[in-house]
Short mmCIF file of C-alpha atoms and ligand atoms in Angstrom, two decimals:
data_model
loop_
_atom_site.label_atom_id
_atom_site.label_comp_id
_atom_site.label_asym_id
_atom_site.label_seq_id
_atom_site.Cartn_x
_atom_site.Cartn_y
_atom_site.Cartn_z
CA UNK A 1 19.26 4.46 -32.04
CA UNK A 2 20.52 3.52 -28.53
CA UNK A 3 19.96 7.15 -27.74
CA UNK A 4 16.94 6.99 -28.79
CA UNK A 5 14.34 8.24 -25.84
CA UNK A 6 12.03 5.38 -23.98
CA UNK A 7 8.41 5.92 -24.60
CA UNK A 8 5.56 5.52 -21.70
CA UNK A 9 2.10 6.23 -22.12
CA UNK A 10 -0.95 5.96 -19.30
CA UNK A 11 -4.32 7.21 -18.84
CA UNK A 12 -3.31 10.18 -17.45
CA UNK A 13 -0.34 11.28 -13.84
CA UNK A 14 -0.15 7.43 -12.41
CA UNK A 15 2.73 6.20 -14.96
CA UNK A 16 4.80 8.56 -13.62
CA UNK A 17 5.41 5.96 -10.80
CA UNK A 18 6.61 4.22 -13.54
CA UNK A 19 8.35 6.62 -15.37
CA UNK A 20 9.96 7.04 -11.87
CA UNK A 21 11.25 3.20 -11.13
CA UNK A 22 12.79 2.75 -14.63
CA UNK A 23 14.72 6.53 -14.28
CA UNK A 24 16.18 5.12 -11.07
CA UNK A 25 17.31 1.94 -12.61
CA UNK A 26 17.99 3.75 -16.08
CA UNK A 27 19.58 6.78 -15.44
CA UNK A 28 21.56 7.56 -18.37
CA UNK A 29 18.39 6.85 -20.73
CA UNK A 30 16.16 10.19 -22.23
CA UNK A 31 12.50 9.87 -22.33
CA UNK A 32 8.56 10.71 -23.18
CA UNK A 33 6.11 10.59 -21.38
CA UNK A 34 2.15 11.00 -22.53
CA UNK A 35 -0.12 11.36 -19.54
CA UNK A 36 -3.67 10.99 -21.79
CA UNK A 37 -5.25 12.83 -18.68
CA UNK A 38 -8.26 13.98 -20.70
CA UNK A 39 -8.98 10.53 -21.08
CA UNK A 40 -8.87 9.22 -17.88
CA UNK A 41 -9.70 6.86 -16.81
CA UNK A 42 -9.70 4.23 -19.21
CA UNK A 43 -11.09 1.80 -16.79
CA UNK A 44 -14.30 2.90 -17.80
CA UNK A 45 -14.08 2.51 -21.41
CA UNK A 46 -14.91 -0.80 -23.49
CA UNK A 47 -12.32 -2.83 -24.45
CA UNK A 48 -12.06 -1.29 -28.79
CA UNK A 49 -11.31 2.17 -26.98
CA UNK A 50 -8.85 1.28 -25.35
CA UNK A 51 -7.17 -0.33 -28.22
CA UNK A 52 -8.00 2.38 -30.70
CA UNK A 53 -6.57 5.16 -28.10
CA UNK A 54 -3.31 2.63 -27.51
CA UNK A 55 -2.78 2.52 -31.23
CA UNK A 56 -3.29 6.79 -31.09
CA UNK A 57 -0.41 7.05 -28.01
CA UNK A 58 1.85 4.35 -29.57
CA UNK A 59 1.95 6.18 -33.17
CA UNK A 60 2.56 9.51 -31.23
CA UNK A 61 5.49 8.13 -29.38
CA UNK A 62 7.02 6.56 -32.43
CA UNK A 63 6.50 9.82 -34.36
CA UNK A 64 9.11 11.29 -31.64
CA UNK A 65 11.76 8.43 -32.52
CA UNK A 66 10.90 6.39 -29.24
CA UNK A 67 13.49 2.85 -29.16
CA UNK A 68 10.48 0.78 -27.00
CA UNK A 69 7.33 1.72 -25.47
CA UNK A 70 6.42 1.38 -22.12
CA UNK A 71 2.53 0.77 -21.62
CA UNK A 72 2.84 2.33 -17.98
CA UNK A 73 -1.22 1.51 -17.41
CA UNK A 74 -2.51 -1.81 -15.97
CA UNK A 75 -5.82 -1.15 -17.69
CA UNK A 76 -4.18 -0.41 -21.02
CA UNK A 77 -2.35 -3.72 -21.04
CA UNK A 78 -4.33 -5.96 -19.82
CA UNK A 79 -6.40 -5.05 -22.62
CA UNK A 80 -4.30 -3.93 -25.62
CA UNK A 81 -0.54 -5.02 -24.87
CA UNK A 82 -0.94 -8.09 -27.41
CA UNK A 83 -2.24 -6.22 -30.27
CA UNK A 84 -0.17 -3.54 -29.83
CA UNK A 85 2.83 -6.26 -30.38
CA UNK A 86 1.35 -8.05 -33.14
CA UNK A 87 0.68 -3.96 -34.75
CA UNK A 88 4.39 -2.79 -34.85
CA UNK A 89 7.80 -3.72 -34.43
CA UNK A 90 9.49 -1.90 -31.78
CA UNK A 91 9.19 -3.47 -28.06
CA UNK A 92 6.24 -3.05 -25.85
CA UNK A 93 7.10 -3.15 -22.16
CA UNK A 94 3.81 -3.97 -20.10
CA UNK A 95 2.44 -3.76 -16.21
CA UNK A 96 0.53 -6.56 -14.75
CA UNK A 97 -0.07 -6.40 -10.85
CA UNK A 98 1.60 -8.51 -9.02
CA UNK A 99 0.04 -10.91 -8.12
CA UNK A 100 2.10 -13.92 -8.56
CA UNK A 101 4.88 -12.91 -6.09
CA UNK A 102 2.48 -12.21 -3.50
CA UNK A 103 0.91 -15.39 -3.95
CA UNK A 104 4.38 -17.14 -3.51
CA UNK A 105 4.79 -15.03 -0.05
CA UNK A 106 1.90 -14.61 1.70
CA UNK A 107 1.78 -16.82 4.51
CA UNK A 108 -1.93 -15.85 5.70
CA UNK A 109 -2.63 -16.95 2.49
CA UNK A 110 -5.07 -13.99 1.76
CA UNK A 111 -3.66 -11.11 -0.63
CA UNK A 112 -5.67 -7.91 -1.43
CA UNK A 113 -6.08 -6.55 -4.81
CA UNK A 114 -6.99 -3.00 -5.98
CA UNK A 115 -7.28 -2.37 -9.17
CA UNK A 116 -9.78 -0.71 -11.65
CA UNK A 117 -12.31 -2.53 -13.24
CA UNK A 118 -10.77 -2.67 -16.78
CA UNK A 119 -7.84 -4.90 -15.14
CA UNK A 120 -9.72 -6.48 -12.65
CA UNK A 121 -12.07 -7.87 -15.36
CA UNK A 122 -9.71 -8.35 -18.13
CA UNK A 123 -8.94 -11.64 -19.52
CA UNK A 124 -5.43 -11.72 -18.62
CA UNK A 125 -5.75 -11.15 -15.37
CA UNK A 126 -8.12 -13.62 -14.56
CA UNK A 127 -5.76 -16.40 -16.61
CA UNK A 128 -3.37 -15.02 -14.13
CA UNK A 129 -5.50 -15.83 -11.20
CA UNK A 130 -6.10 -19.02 -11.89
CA UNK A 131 -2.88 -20.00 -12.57
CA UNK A 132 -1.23 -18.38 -9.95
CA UNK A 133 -3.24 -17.93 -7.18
CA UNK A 134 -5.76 -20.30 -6.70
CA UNK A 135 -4.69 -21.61 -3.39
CA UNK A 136 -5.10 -18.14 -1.72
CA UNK A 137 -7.75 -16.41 -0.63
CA UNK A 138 -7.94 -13.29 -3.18
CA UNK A 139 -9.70 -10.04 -2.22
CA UNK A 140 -10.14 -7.94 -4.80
CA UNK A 141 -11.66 -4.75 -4.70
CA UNK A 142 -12.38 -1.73 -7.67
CA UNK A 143 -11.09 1.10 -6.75
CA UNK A 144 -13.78 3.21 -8.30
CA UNK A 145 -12.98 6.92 -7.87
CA UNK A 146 -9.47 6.54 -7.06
CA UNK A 147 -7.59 7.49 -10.28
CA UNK A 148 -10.54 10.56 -10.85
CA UNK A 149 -9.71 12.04 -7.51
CA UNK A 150 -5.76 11.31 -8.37
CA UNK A 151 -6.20 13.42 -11.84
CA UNK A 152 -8.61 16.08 -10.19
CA UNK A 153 -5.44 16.87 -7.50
CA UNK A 154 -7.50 15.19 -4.29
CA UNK A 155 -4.61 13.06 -3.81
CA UNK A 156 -4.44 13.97 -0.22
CA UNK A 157 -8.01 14.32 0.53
CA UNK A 158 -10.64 13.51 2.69
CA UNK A 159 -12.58 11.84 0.54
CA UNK A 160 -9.95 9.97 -0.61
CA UNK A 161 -8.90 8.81 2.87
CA UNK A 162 -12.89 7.59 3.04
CA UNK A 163 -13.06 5.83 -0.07
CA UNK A 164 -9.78 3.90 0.96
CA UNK A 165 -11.42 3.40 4.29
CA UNK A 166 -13.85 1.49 2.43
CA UNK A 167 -12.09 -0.59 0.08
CA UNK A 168 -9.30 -1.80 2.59
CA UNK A 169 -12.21 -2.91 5.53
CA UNK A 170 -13.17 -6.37 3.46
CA UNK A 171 -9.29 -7.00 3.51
CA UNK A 172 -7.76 -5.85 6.67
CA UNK A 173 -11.17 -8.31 7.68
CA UNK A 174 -9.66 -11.65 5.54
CA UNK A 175 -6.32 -10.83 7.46
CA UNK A 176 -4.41 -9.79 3.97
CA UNK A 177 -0.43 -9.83 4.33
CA UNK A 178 -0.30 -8.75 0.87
CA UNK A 179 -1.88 -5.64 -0.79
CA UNK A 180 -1.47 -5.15 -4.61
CA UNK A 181 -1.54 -2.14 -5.70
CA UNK A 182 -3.02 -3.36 -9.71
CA UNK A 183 -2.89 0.50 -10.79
CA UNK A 184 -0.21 3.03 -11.57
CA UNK A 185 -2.02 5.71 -10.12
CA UNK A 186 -1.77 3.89 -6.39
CA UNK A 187 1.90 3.80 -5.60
CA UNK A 188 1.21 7.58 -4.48
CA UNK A 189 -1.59 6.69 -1.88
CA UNK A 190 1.29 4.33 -0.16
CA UNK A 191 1.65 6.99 2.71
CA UNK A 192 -2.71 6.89 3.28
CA UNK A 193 -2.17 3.09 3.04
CA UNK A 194 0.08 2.73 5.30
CA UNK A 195 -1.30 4.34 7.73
CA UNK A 196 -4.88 2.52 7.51
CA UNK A 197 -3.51 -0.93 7.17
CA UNK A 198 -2.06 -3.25 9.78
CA UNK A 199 1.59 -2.39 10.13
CA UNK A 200 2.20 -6.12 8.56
CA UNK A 201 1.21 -5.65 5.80
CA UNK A 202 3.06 -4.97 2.92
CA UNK A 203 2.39 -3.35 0.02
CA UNK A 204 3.59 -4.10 -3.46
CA UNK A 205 3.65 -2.94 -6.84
CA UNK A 206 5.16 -3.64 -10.36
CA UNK A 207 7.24 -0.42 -11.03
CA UNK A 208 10.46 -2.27 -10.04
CA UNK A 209 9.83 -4.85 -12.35
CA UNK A 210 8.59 -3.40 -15.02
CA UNK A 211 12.13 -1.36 -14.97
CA UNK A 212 13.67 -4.35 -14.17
CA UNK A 213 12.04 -6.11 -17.58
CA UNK A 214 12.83 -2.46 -19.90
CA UNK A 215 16.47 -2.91 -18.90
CA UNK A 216 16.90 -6.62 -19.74
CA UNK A 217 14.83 -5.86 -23.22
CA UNK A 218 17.05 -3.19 -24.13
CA UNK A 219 20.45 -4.77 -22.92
CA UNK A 220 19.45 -8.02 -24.91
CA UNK A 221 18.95 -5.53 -28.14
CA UNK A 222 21.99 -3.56 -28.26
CA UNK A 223 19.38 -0.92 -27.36
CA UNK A 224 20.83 0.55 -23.76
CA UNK A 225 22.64 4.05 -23.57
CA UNK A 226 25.46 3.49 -22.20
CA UNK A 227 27.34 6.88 -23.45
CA UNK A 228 24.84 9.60 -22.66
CA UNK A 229 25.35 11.67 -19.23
CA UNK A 230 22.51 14.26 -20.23
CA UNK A 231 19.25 12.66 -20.60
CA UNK A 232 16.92 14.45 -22.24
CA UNK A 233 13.32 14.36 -20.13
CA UNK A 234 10.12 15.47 -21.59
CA UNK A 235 6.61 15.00 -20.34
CA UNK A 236 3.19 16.10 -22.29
CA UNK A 237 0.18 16.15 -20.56
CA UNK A 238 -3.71 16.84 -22.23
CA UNK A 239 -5.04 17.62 -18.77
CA UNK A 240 -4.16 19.58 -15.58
CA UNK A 241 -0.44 20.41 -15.97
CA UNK A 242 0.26 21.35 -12.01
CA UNK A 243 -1.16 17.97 -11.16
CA UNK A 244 1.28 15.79 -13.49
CA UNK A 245 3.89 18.21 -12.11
CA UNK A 246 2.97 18.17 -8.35
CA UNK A 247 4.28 14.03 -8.97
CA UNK A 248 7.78 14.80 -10.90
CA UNK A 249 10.51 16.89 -10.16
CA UNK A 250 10.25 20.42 -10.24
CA UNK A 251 12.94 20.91 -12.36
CA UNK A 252 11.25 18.54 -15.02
CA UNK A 253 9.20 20.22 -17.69
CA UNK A 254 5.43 19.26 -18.38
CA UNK A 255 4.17 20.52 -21.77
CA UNK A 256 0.60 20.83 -22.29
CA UNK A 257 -0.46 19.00 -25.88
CA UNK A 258 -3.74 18.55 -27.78
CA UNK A 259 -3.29 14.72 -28.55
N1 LIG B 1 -2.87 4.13 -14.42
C1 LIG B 1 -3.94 3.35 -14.93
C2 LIG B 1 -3.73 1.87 -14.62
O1 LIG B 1 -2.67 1.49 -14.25
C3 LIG B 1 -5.17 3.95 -14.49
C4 LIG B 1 -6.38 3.23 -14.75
C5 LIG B 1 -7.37 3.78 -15.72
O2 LIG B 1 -7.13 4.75 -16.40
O3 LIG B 1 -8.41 3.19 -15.72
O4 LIG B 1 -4.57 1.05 -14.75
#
């Protein structure tokens, strides 16, 4: 069982900035990744989608032997994560942004948040904000159009570079020192960021911590591969194949699959 592969699934390319963070920290572990690309986003979908289509990626991952799933979407657990956990029995691994550790640091005590709707409106995200941030000044902003650009291969774009024009004026405006980046699609517009932000500012995600959270869950379940040099790798994709594989290595494989 410990070599076993670990299981992510998102909306489509972005948890691959996941999938990313916990490779670094996990090297020696195999694993599958689902980009539900033909879905995406799910930001836009109710709430009973999103669950349903959880439920569909989580039974897919289990059917390939997966040792704990990693829910590398904000959207899909903000909104799913606890059913998903009361459903089955293996692990479930979530991303939240981070918003509680920026709260702690900033000291212009504004923070920016982008983040879809689906999180940004989601229940546990605004129990978050209230107990965790309610002495700073939050700005939070959809970012509409982000992830559909992001899946349509417009990472570096101009319209991209306008629409993140528009979303960062309210904050660079409240003086942010923080930006969270409350989607796993937006660790790959940190370059276009940076370079329309206010060289203080920093930007922060959840990847490291979400990798941080998979290794202590495993470790504290007998669950970690310690043995295994060769990793096994595979990625399946129901949406633009060069675009998932434009993010990972070359050398990775991407396999196209009707789920
Ligand atoms: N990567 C997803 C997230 O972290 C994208 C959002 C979506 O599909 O709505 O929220």
């Amino acid at each position: 069982m410990s070599k076993s592969p670990i299981g992510f699934f998102d909306s489509g390319v972005g948890g691959t900035s996941v999938f990313k963070a916990v490779n670094k920290l996990l090297p020696n572990e195999s694993t599958i990744y689902l980009a539900d690309s033909a879905n995406a986003p799910y930001g836009a979908r109710g709430k009973d989608w999103i669950i349903a289509r959880c439920i569909e990626n989580t039974e897919l991952l289990l059917s390939y032997g997966c040792k704990i799933i990693v829910v590398a979407c904000n959207t899909a657990t903000t909104n799913a994560i606890k059913i998903l956990r009361k459903t089955y029995n293996v692990p479930f691994i979530g991303i939240e942004p981070a918003i509680k550790p920026a709260s702690l640091k900033t000291k212009t005590r504004a923070v920016g948040i982008l983040a879809t709707r689906g999180t940004l409106s989601s229940e546990l995200f605004r129990k978050t904000t209230k107990l965790y941030c309610s002495d700073v000044y939050m700005v939070e902003q959809i970012g509409e159009g982000i992830v559909d650009l992001i899946e349509s291969g417009k990472l570096y774009s101009e319209e991209m570079t306008l629409l993140l024009q528009t979303y960062l004026k309210p904050m660079i405006k409240a003086n942010i020192d923080y930006l969270v980046l409350g989607c796993t699609h937006y660790p790959y517009l940190v370059p276009q960021l940076k370079k329309l932000l206010p060289k203080e500012v920093k930007i922060i995600d959840s990847g490291k911590a979400v990798a941080n959270h998979t290794e202590a869950v495993l470790r504290a379940i007998h669950l970690l591969n310690e043995t295994d040099k060769k990793p096994k790798h595979l990625f399946y994709s129901n949406g633009r194949i060069d675009v998932i594989q434009s993010l990972i290595s070359k050398n990775a494989k991407v396999n196209y699959l009707d789920f």
